[in-house]
Amino acid sequence: MLGPLTILAGIVWAVAQPYRISLAHAAERSVYHVLVQGPLLVIAVGVLYVVLVAPGLVRDLREPDRDPAA
Amino acid sequence: MRARGALVLAAAAALVAPATASAHAVLKGASPATQSSVDAAPSEVRLRFSQPVVVAAGAIQVLAPDGSSLAGPARVEEGGRVVVAPVSGLRSGIAYTVRWRVTSGDGHSPSGVYTFGIGVVPPPPTDAVGARGATWRDDLARWALFAAIALLIGPLTLRLVVLRGPVPAALERRVHLVTTGAALAAINAGILGFVLRASNALQLPFGDLLYGDLQPFAEKTRFGIAFLFLTVGFGVVFGLLLLAWVLELDAPRLGALALSVGLVAGLSLSGHQATEPGSSWLTALVDWLHLVAASVWVGGVAALALVVWPTAPALRRRAFVGFSRLAVALVGVLVVGGVYLALERLAAPSELWTTGYGRVLLVKLAVVAVALGWGAVHHVVVRPRLEAGRPVRARPSLAGEAAVALAVLLVAAALTNASPPPPERAGDVTATAAR
Amino acid sequence: MIPPPEVAHWLAGAVALFVGLLLLSEVIVGDDIFRKRVWRASLWPSLALAGGTLLWVVTAFSTFSTIHLLAHALWAEAAMIAGAVQLALARGKLTSPRWSLVAAAALFFSGVAFLVHESNPWLYSRSAFLHHVIGWTLVVAALFPLGRALQPRRAVWSAGFALTFVVLAVLLFADRDVAPIFGRFGEGGPP
């Protein structure tokens, strides 16, 4: 749940403050502001967690005796 | 209860309301620009800040080389973001110093100094009007940096070159402790030296120095640029050494050693030798080799006394004999490089006693002679005994040699912060700060 | 090509958020499951170590005032040392729970640096308020690893430590938020 909740938080933030998403008016911003934006970062962190960490954790919870090397 | 409610409301207001001034004002631009050379005398000096500021009449001083101030009363424009002071009486062919001090919306008072020239290249901000040259504090900070680098490179060389392969855990732990500590010390000594050098030019009391603008020093002086590279470089070295400790791998340590040896070039390029008229790529290269050899020698002797002797009695002979062989080459590089650099920097032998730089060099030569003599005794007396398997109490003597070698670094620090006599003024005994 | 300060703060906030998520999941699933895979246990300490190393770049470009330079240097050192010690714990090189005291010291001194960094009172400005909140958050949060060093089995210390990073992330996202001086929403604030 941690990952989806984080993604949701980022989406809520982006909806609540749409002016933070500067992709729509990229020409006015520096390259950093196009690439690095608060709500999108939060969503990216959530996605990273869902993709990288959560599946392995769930697997290890379901099969606690599974050999880590396997 | 009502008071608590008011506090919560005030806190919420502070968080929710779009802020006005948030951090303190930062100088974003200047006209004439920092360290620039302009064609014609300007009629005013304009400073643009990151946020509105308030100023007193004397917020901007434009100082001629004789110390006279040529700026009129300062005023603010563009809602307080720009501070302007009229100037008059500026002449072509002269460099001027700008000293400024403002108060930003958060109550802090940033200040700074820079130079510009009219038809001439201005001196670096470390040579601004009112700046003080290097003092004993700068020498001490530079010595701390030299010593830290020696304690980083020397033990790493001993471990990775002389004592390759498995070693007792106690020795390994001690090597990790000494080298990571030395890397951390190198970073902090570098920061201390940089701030001290800037403070010599800013001439601010400590409280104001905390808000002093260091950017002209970091970006417009060799010393500052070297500081940036050394800070980031030794940060990476520190990270590699921590990684080597955790993962028990030699590869990150080899990387740390190679990077540290490269970073020593930063010391060469930020000292006087890089700015003197006769400097060339060859003098810079020789100076770098000279410093690397000194660092390995001093740090290696210290590592024998501090690391090998107390933690690995079985490896004493191998370490001592191996390092002794290496030391012969190191001393060769030291002596040849030192003689070459002295010949490049001094026009005549008499400058050894008639100039300040020469006298510091004489002191250094004397201390080096003691250290080399001590090393020779180790080489001639201690080494054969160890090779013959006879018991030797060498630790106090090694610690003594290391202490003398560290004293060599102290004199070397003073020498690096001083300038050799210029060719046309060979009799001048004043040593000025390196740029 | 130097990133604007608010961008650096947001990136730091994202790293803190990811670390917070990792630590929270460790609290939820338990140490044994979480540390079953060394790479997973090593992830957040590695991030702290790498983040601390990257902070030296930020430090080198924080020369617009001495206090910024010193504060960033302290944060970089604290993150690297604490990260390396936690990495050693995750990989079994260190075993004593007392090593949590290093994390406690890192949080404490980082918090003190935030407080010293901001000499204005709490409600002077939004930035002053946030600096105080972050500073005191870190100082108080130092109690969590301290507690864990003394009572390693109590989950409350680990949970508090994990939530500290989530709170820190929120504060870092807010820290350079609408400050006009950094130009993000400058000249009049957000629309």
GROMACS .gro file of C-alpha atoms in nm, chain B residues 133-147 192-193 196-197 200 360 409-418 431-434:
model
   35
  203GLY     CA    1   4.808   3.868   0.315
  204ALA     CA    2   4.841   3.515   0.443
  205THR     CA    3   4.898   3.495   0.819
  206TRP     CA    4   5.014   3.217   1.051
  207ARG     CA    5   4.652   3.098   1.060
  208ASP     CA    6   4.658   3.039   0.684
  209ASP     CA    7   4.991   2.857   0.719
  210LEU     CA    8   4.846   2.639   0.993
  211ALA     CA    9   4.535   2.555   0.788
  212ARG     CA   10   4.750   2.467   0.485
  213TRP     CA   11   4.974   2.255   0.704
  214ALA     CA   12   4.669   2.070   0.834
  215LEU     CA   13   4.571   2.003   0.472
  216PHE     CA   14   4.923   1.883   0.382
  217ALA     CA   15   4.938   1.661   0.690
  262LEU     CA   16   3.900   2.615   0.688
  263GLY     CA   17   4.183   2.737   0.464
  266LEU     CA   18   4.041   3.201   0.625
  267ARG     CA   19   4.178   3.319   0.291
  270ASN     CA   20   4.164   3.804   0.494
  430VAL     CA   21   6.170   3.031   0.478
  479LEU     CA   22   5.524   2.010   0.588
  480LEU     CA   23   5.462   2.307   0.821
  481VAL     CA   24   5.750   2.501   0.667
  482ALA     CA   25   5.637   2.389   0.322
  483ALA     CA   26   5.291   2.531   0.400
  484ALA     CA   27   5.445   2.868   0.488
  485LEU     CA   28   5.651   2.852   0.170
  486THR     CA   29   5.347   2.772  -0.045
  487ASN     CA   30   5.158   3.069   0.101
  488ALA     CA   31   5.452   3.299   0.022
  501ALA     CA   32   5.629   3.765   0.111
  502THR     CA   33   5.278   3.822  -0.013
  503ALA     CA   34   4.980   3.598  -0.030
  504ALA     CA   35   4.959   3.353  -0.314
   0.00000   0.00000   0.00000
